[in-house]
PDB file of C-alpha atoms in Angstrom:
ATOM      1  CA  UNK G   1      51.820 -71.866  30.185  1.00  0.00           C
ATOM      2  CA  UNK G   2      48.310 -72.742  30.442  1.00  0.00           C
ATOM      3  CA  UNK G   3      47.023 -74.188  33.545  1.00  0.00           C
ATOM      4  CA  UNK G   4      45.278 -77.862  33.798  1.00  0.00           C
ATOM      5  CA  UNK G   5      41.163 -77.636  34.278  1.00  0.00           C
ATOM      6  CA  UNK G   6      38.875 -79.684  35.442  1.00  0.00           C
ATOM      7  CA  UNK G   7      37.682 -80.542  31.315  1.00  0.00           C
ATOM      8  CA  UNK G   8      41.144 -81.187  30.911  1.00  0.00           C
ATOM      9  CA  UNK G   9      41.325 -84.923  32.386  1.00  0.00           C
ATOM     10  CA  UNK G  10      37.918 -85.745  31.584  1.00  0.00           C
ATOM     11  CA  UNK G  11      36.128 -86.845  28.298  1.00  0.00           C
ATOM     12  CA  UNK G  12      34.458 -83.849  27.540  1.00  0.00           C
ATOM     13  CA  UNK G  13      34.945 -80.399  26.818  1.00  0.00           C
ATOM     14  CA  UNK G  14      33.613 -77.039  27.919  1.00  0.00           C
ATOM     15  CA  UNK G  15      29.872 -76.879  26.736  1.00  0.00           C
ATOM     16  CA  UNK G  16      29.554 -80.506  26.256  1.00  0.00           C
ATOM     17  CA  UNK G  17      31.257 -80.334  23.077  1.00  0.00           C
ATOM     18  CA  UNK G  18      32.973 -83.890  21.903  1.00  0.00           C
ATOM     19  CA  UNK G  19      36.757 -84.017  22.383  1.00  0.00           C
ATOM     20  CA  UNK G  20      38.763 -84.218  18.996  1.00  0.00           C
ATOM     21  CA  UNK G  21      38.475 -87.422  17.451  1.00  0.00           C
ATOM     22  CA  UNK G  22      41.611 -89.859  18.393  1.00  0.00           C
ATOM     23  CA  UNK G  23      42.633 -91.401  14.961  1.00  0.00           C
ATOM     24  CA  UNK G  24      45.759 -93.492  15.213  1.00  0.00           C
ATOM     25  CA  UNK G  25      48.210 -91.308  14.202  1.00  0.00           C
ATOM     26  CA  UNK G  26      47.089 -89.240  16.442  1.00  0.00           C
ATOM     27  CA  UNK G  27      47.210 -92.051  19.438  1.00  0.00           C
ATOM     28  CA  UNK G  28      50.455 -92.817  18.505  1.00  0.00           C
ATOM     29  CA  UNK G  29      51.647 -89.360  18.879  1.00  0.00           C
ATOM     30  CA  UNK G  30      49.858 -88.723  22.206  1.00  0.00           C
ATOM     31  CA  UNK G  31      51.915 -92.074  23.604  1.00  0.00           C
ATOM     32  CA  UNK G  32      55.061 -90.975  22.237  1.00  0.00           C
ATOM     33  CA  UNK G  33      55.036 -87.383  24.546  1.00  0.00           C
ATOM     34  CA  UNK G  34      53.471 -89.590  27.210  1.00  0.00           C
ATOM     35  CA  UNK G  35      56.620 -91.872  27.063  1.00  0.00           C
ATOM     36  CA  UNK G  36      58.831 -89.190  26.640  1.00  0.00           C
ATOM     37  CA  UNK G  37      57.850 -87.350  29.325  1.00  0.00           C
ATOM     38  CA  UNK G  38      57.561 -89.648  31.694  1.00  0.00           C
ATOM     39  CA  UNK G  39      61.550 -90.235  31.088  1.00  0.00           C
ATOM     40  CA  UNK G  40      62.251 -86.525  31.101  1.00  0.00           C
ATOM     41  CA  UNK G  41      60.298 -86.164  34.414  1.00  0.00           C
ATOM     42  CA  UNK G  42      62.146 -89.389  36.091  1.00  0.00           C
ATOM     43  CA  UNK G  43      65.693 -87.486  35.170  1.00  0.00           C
ATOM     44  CA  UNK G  44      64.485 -83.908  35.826  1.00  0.00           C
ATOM     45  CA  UNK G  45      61.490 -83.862  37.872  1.00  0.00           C
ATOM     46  CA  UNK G  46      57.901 -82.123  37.572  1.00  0.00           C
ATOM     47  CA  UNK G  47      59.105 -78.299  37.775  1.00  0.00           C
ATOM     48  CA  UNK G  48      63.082 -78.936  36.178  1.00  0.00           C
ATOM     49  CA  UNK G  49      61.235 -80.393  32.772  1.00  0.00           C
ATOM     50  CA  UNK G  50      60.160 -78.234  30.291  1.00  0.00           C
ATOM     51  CA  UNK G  51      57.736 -78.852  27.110  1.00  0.00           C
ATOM     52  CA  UNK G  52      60.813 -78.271  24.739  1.00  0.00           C
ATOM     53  CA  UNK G  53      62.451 -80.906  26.477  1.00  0.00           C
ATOM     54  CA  UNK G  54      59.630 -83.363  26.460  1.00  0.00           C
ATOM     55  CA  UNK G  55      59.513 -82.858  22.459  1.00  0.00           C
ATOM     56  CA  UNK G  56      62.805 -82.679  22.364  1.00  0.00           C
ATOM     57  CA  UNK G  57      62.821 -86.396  24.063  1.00  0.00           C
ATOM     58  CA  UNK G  58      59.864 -87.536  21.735  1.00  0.00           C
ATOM     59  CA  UNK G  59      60.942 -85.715  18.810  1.00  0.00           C
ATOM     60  CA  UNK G  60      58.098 -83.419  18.306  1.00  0.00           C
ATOM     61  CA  UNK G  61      57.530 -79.920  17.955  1.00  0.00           C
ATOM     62  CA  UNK G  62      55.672 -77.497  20.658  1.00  0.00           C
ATOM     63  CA  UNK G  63      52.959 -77.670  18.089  1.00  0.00           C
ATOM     64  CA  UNK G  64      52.473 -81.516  17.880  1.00  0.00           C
ATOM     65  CA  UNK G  65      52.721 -80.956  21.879  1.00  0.00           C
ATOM     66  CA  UNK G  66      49.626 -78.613  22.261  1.00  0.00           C
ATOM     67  CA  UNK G  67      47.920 -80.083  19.765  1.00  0.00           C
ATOM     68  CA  UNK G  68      47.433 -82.889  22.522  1.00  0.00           C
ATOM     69  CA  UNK G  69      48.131 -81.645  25.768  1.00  0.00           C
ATOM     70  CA  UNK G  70      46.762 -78.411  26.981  1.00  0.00           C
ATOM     71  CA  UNK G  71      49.500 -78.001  29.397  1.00  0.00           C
ATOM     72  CA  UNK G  72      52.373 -80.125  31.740  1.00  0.00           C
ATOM     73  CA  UNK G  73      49.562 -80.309  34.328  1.00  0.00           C
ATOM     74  CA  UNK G  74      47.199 -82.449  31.922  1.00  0.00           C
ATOM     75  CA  UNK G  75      49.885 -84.179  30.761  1.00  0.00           C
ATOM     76  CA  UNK G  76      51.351 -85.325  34.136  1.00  0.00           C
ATOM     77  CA  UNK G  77      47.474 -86.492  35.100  1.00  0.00           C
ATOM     78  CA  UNK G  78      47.417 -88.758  31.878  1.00  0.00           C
ATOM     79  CA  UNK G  79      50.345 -90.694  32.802  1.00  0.00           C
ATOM     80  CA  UNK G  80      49.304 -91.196  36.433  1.00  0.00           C
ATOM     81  CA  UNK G  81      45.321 -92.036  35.537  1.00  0.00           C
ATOM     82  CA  UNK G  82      47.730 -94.765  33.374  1.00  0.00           C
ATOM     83  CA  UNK G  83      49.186 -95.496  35.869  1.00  0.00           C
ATOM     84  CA  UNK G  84      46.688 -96.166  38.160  1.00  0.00           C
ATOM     85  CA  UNK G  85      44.307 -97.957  35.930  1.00  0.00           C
ATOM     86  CA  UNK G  86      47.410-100.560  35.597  1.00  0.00           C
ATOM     87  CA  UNK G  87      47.888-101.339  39.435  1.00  0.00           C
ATOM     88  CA  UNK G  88      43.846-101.340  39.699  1.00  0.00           C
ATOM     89  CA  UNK G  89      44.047-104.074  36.832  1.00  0.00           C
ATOM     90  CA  UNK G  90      46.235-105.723  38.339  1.00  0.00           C
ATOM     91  CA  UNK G  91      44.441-106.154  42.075  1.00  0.00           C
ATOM     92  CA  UNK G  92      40.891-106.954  40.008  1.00  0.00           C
ATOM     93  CA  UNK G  93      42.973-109.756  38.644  1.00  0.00           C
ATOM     94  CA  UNK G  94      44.218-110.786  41.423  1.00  0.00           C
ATOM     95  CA  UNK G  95      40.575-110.539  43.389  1.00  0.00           C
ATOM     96  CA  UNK G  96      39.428-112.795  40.683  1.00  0.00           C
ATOM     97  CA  UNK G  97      42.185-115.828  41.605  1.00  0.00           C
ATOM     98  CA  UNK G  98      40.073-118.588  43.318  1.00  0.00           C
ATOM     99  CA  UNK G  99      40.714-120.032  46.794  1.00  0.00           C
ATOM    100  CA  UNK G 100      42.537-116.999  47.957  1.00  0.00           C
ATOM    101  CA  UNK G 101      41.765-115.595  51.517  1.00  0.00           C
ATOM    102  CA  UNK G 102      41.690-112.357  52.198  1.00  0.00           C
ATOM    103  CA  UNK G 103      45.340-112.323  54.544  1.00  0.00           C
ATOM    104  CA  UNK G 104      46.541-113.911  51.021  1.00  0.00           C
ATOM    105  CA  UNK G 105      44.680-111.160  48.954  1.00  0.00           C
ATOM    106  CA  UNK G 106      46.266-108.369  51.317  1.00  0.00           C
ATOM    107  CA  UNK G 107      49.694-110.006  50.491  1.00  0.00           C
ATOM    108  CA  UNK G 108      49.460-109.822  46.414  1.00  0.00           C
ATOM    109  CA  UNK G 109      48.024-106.331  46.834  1.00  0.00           C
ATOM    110  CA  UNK G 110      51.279-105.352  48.776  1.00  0.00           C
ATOM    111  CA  UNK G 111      53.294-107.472  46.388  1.00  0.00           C
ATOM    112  CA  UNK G 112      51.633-105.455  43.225  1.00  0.00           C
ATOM    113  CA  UNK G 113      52.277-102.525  45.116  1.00  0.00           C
ATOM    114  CA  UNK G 114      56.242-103.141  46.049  1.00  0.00           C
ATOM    115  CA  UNK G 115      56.676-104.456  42.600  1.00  0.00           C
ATOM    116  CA  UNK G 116      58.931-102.708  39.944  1.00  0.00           C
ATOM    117  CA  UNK G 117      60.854-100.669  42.853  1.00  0.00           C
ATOM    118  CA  UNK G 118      62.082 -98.491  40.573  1.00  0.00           C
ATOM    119  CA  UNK G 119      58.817 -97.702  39.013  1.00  0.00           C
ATOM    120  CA  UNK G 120      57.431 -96.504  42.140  1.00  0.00           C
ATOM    121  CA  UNK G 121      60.011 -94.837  43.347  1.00  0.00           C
ATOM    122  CA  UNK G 122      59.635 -92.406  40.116  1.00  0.00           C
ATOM    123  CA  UNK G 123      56.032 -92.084  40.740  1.00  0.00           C
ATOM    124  CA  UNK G 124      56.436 -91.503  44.289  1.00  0.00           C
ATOM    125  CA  UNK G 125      58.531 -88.969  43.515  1.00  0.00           C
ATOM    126  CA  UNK G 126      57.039 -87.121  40.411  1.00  0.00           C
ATOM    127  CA  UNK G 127      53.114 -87.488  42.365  1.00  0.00           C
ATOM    128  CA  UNK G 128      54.668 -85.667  45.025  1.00  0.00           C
ATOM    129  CA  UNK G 129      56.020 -83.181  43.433  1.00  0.00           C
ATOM    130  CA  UNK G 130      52.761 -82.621  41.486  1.00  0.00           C
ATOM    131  CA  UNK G 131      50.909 -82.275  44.800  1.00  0.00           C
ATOM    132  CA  UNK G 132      52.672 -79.775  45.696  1.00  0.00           C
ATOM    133  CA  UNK G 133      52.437 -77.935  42.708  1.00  0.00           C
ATOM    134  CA  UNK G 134      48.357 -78.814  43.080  1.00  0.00           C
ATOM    135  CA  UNK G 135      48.445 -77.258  46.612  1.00  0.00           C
ATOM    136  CA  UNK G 136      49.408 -73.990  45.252  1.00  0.00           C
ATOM    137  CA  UNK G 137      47.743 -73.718  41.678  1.00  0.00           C
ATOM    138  CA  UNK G 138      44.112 -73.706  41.983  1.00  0.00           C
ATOM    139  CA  UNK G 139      43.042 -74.867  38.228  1.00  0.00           C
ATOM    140  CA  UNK G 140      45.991 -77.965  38.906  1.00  0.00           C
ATOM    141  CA  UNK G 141      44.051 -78.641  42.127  1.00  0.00           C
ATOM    142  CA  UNK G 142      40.775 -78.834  40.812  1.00  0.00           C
ATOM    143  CA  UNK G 143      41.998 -80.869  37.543  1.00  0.00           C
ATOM    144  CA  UNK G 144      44.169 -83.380  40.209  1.00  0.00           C
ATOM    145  CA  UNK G 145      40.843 -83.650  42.690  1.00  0.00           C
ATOM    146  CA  UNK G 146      38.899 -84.879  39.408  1.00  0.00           C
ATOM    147  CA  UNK G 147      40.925 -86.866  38.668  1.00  0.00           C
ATOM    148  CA  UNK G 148      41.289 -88.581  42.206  1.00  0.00           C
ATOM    149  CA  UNK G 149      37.825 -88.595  42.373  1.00  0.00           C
ATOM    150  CA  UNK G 150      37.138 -90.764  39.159  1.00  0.00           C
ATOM    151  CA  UNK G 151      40.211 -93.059  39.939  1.00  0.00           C
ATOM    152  CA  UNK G 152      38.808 -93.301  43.331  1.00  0.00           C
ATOM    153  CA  UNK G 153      34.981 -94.488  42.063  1.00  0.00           C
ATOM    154  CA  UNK G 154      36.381 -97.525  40.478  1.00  0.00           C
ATOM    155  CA  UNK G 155      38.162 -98.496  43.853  1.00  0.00           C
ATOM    156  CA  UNK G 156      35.119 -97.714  45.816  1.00  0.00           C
ATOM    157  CA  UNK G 157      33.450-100.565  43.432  1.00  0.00           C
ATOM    158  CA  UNK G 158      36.267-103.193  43.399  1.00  0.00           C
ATOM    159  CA  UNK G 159      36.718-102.971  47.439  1.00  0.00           C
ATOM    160  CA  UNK G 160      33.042-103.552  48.088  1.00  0.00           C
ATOM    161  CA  UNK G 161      33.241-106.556  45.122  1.00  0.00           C
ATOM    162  CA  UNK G 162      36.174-107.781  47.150  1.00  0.00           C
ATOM    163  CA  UNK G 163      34.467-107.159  50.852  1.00  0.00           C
ATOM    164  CA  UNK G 164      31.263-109.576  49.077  1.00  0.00           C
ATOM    165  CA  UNK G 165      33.338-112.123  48.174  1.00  0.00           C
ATOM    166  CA  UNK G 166      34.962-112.121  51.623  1.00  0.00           C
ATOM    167  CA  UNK G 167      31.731-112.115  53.400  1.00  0.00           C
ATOM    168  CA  UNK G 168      32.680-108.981  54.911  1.00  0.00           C
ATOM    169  CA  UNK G 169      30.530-105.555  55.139  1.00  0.00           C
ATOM    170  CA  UNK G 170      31.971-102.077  55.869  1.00  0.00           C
ATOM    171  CA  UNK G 171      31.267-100.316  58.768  1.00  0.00           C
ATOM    172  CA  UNK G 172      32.559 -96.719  57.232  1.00  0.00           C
ATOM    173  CA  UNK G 173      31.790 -95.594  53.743  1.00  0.00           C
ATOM    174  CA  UNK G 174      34.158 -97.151  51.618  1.00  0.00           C
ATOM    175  CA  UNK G 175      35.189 -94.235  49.946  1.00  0.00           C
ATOM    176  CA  UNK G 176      36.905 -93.393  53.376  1.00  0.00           C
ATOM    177  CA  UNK G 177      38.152 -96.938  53.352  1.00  0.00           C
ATOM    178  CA  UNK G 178      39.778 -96.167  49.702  1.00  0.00           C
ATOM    179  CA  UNK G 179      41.012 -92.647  51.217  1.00  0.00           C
ATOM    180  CA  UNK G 180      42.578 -94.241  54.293  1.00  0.00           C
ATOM    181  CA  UNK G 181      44.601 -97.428  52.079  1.00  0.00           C
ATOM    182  CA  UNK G 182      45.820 -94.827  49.955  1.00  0.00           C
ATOM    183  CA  UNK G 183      47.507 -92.720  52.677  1.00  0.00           C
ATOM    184  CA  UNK G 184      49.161 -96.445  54.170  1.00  0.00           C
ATOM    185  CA  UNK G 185      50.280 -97.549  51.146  1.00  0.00           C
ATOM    186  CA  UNK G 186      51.906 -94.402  49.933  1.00  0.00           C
ATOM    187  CA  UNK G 187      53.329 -93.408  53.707  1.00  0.00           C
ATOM    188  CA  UNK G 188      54.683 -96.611  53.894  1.00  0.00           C
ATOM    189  CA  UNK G 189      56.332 -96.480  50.479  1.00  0.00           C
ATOM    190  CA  UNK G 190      57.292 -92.668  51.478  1.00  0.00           C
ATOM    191  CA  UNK G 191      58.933 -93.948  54.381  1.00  0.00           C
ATOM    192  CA  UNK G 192      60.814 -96.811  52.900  1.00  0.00           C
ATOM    193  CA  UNK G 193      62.297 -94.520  50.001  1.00  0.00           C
ATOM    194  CA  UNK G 194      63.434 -92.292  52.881  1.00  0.00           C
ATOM    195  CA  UNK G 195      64.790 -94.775  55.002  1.00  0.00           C
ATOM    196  CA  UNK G 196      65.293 -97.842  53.149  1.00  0.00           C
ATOM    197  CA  UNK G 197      66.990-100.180  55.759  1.00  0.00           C
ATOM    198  CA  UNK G 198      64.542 -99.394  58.651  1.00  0.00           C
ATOM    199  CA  UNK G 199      61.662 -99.676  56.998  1.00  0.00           C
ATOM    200  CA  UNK G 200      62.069-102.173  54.196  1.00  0.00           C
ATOM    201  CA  UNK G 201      59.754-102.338  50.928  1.00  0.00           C
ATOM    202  CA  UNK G 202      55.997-103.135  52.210  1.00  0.00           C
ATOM    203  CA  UNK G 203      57.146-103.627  55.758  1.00  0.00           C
ATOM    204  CA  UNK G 204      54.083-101.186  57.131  1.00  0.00           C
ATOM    205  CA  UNK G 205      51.913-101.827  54.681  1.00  0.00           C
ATOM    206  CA  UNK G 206      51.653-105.637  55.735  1.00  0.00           C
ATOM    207  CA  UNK G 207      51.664-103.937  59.361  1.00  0.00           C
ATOM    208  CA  UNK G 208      48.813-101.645  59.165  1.00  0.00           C
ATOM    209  CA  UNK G 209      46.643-102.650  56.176  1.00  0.00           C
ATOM    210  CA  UNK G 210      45.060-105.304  57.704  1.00  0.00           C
ATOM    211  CA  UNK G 211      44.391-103.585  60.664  1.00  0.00           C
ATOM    212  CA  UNK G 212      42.948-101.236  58.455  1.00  0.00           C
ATOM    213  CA  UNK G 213      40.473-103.857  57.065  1.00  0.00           C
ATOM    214  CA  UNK G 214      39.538-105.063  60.646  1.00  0.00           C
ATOM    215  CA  UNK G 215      38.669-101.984  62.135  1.00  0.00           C
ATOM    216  CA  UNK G 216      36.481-100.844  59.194  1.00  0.00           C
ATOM    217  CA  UNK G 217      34.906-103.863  58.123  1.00  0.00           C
ATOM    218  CA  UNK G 218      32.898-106.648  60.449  1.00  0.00           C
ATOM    219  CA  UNK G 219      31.174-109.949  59.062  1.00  0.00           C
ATOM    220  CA  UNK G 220      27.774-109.486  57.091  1.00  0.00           C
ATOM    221  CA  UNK G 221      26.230-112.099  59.781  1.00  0.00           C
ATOM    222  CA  UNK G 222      26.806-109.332  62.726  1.00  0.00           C
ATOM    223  CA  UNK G 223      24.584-108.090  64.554  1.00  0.00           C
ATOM    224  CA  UNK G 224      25.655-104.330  64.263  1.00  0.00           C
ATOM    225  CA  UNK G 225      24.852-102.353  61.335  1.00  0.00           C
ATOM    226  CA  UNK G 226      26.851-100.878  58.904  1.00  0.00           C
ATOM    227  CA  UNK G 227      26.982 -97.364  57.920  1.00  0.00           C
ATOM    228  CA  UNK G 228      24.353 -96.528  55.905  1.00  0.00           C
ATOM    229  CA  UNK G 229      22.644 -99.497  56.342  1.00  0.00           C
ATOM    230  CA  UNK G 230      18.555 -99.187  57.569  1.00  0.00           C
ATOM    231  CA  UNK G 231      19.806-100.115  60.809  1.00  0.00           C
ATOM    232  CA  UNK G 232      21.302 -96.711  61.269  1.00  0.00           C
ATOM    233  CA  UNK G 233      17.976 -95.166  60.208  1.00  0.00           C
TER     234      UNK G 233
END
């Protein structure tokens, strides 16, 4: 089975070639394995579901199947850059909600995040798995860095939009800032699926993220610079 690529999560093809043209037969299909798999992987996991049993699930054959997907691996990064885009909707929204301060904006994130417990749970479980599997293959690791990195460029943008409207600079590249929420929120759901009556559902998160936010970020009217700013020139 073919390995994912980098080219394989992103809209263009070796040699700058245009990926084939999504009619709406053809969209329909791709969201029928997309759904199916993302059942067969909840019940089976990354490594115990197979293509036959994802077209099995979506009534397809391993044609229709490689017709869209080059491979589990791109398939797997599809539904997560879903995913993702959905709970990065959801916080823009919620960053656009008048009157709301940021200790209240730090509570919807968490309650976006700890939402739909049984949704996470099978992303927590089927991303780790993946990561795994990413660790060890090199093409899955380069496609699943991509991918990161893409998902990752939006949050940069949407933190510093949110850090504005806050009156707040940072005093670290936000990119790190992005890196370092991403580890609290999914260690602290980690920890609650592991131990679910010590550590109940966004118990750290509330704990640490806005420490987080204080000890990266200081008012624009300071005094001391912010990294990157001229006044570290």
């Amino acid at each position: 089975m073919p390995p994912a690529t980098a080219h394989t999560v992103t809209p263009a093809t070796p040699g700058g070639a245009a990926p084939p043209r999504r009619t709406a037969r053809r969209e329909a299909t791709r969201q029928r394995l997309l759904t199916a798999a993302a059942d067969v992987f909840a019940e089976r996991g990354f490594h115990g579901a197979s293509v036959e049993d994802i077209c099995e699930r979506a009534d397809f054959t391993r044609g229709a199947f490689y017709s869209n997907f080059a491979s589990r691996d791109e398939l797997v990064l599809q539904l997560y850059a879903q995913h993702a885009t959905r709970l990065q909707e959801a916080i823009a929204e919620l960053a656009t909600q008048p009157g709301l301060d940021l200790d209240e904006l730090l509570d919807g994130v968490i309650r976006i995040w700890t939402g739909q417990p049984e949704e996470r749970r099978r992303w927590h479980l089927l991303i780790s798995e993946f990561a795994l599997h990413a660790l060890r293959d090199p093409g899955a690791r380069t496609a699943y860095a991509a991918l990161q990195r893409s998902l990752r460029g939006g949050l940069v943008a949407l933190v510093d939009q949110i850090a504005d409207t806050h009156g707040l600079a940072p005093t670290v590249p936000t990119r790190d800032i992005v890196r370092m929420v991403t580890i609290v929120l999914q260690g602290g759901l980690g920890h609650h699926l592991l131990e679910p009556r010590a550590v109940p559902a966004g118990s750290l998160e509330r704990e640490f993220l806005p420490l987080l936010v204080a000890a990266t970020t200081r008012p624009k009217d300071s005094s001391t610079p912010a990294e990157g700013d001229p006044g570290d020139r």
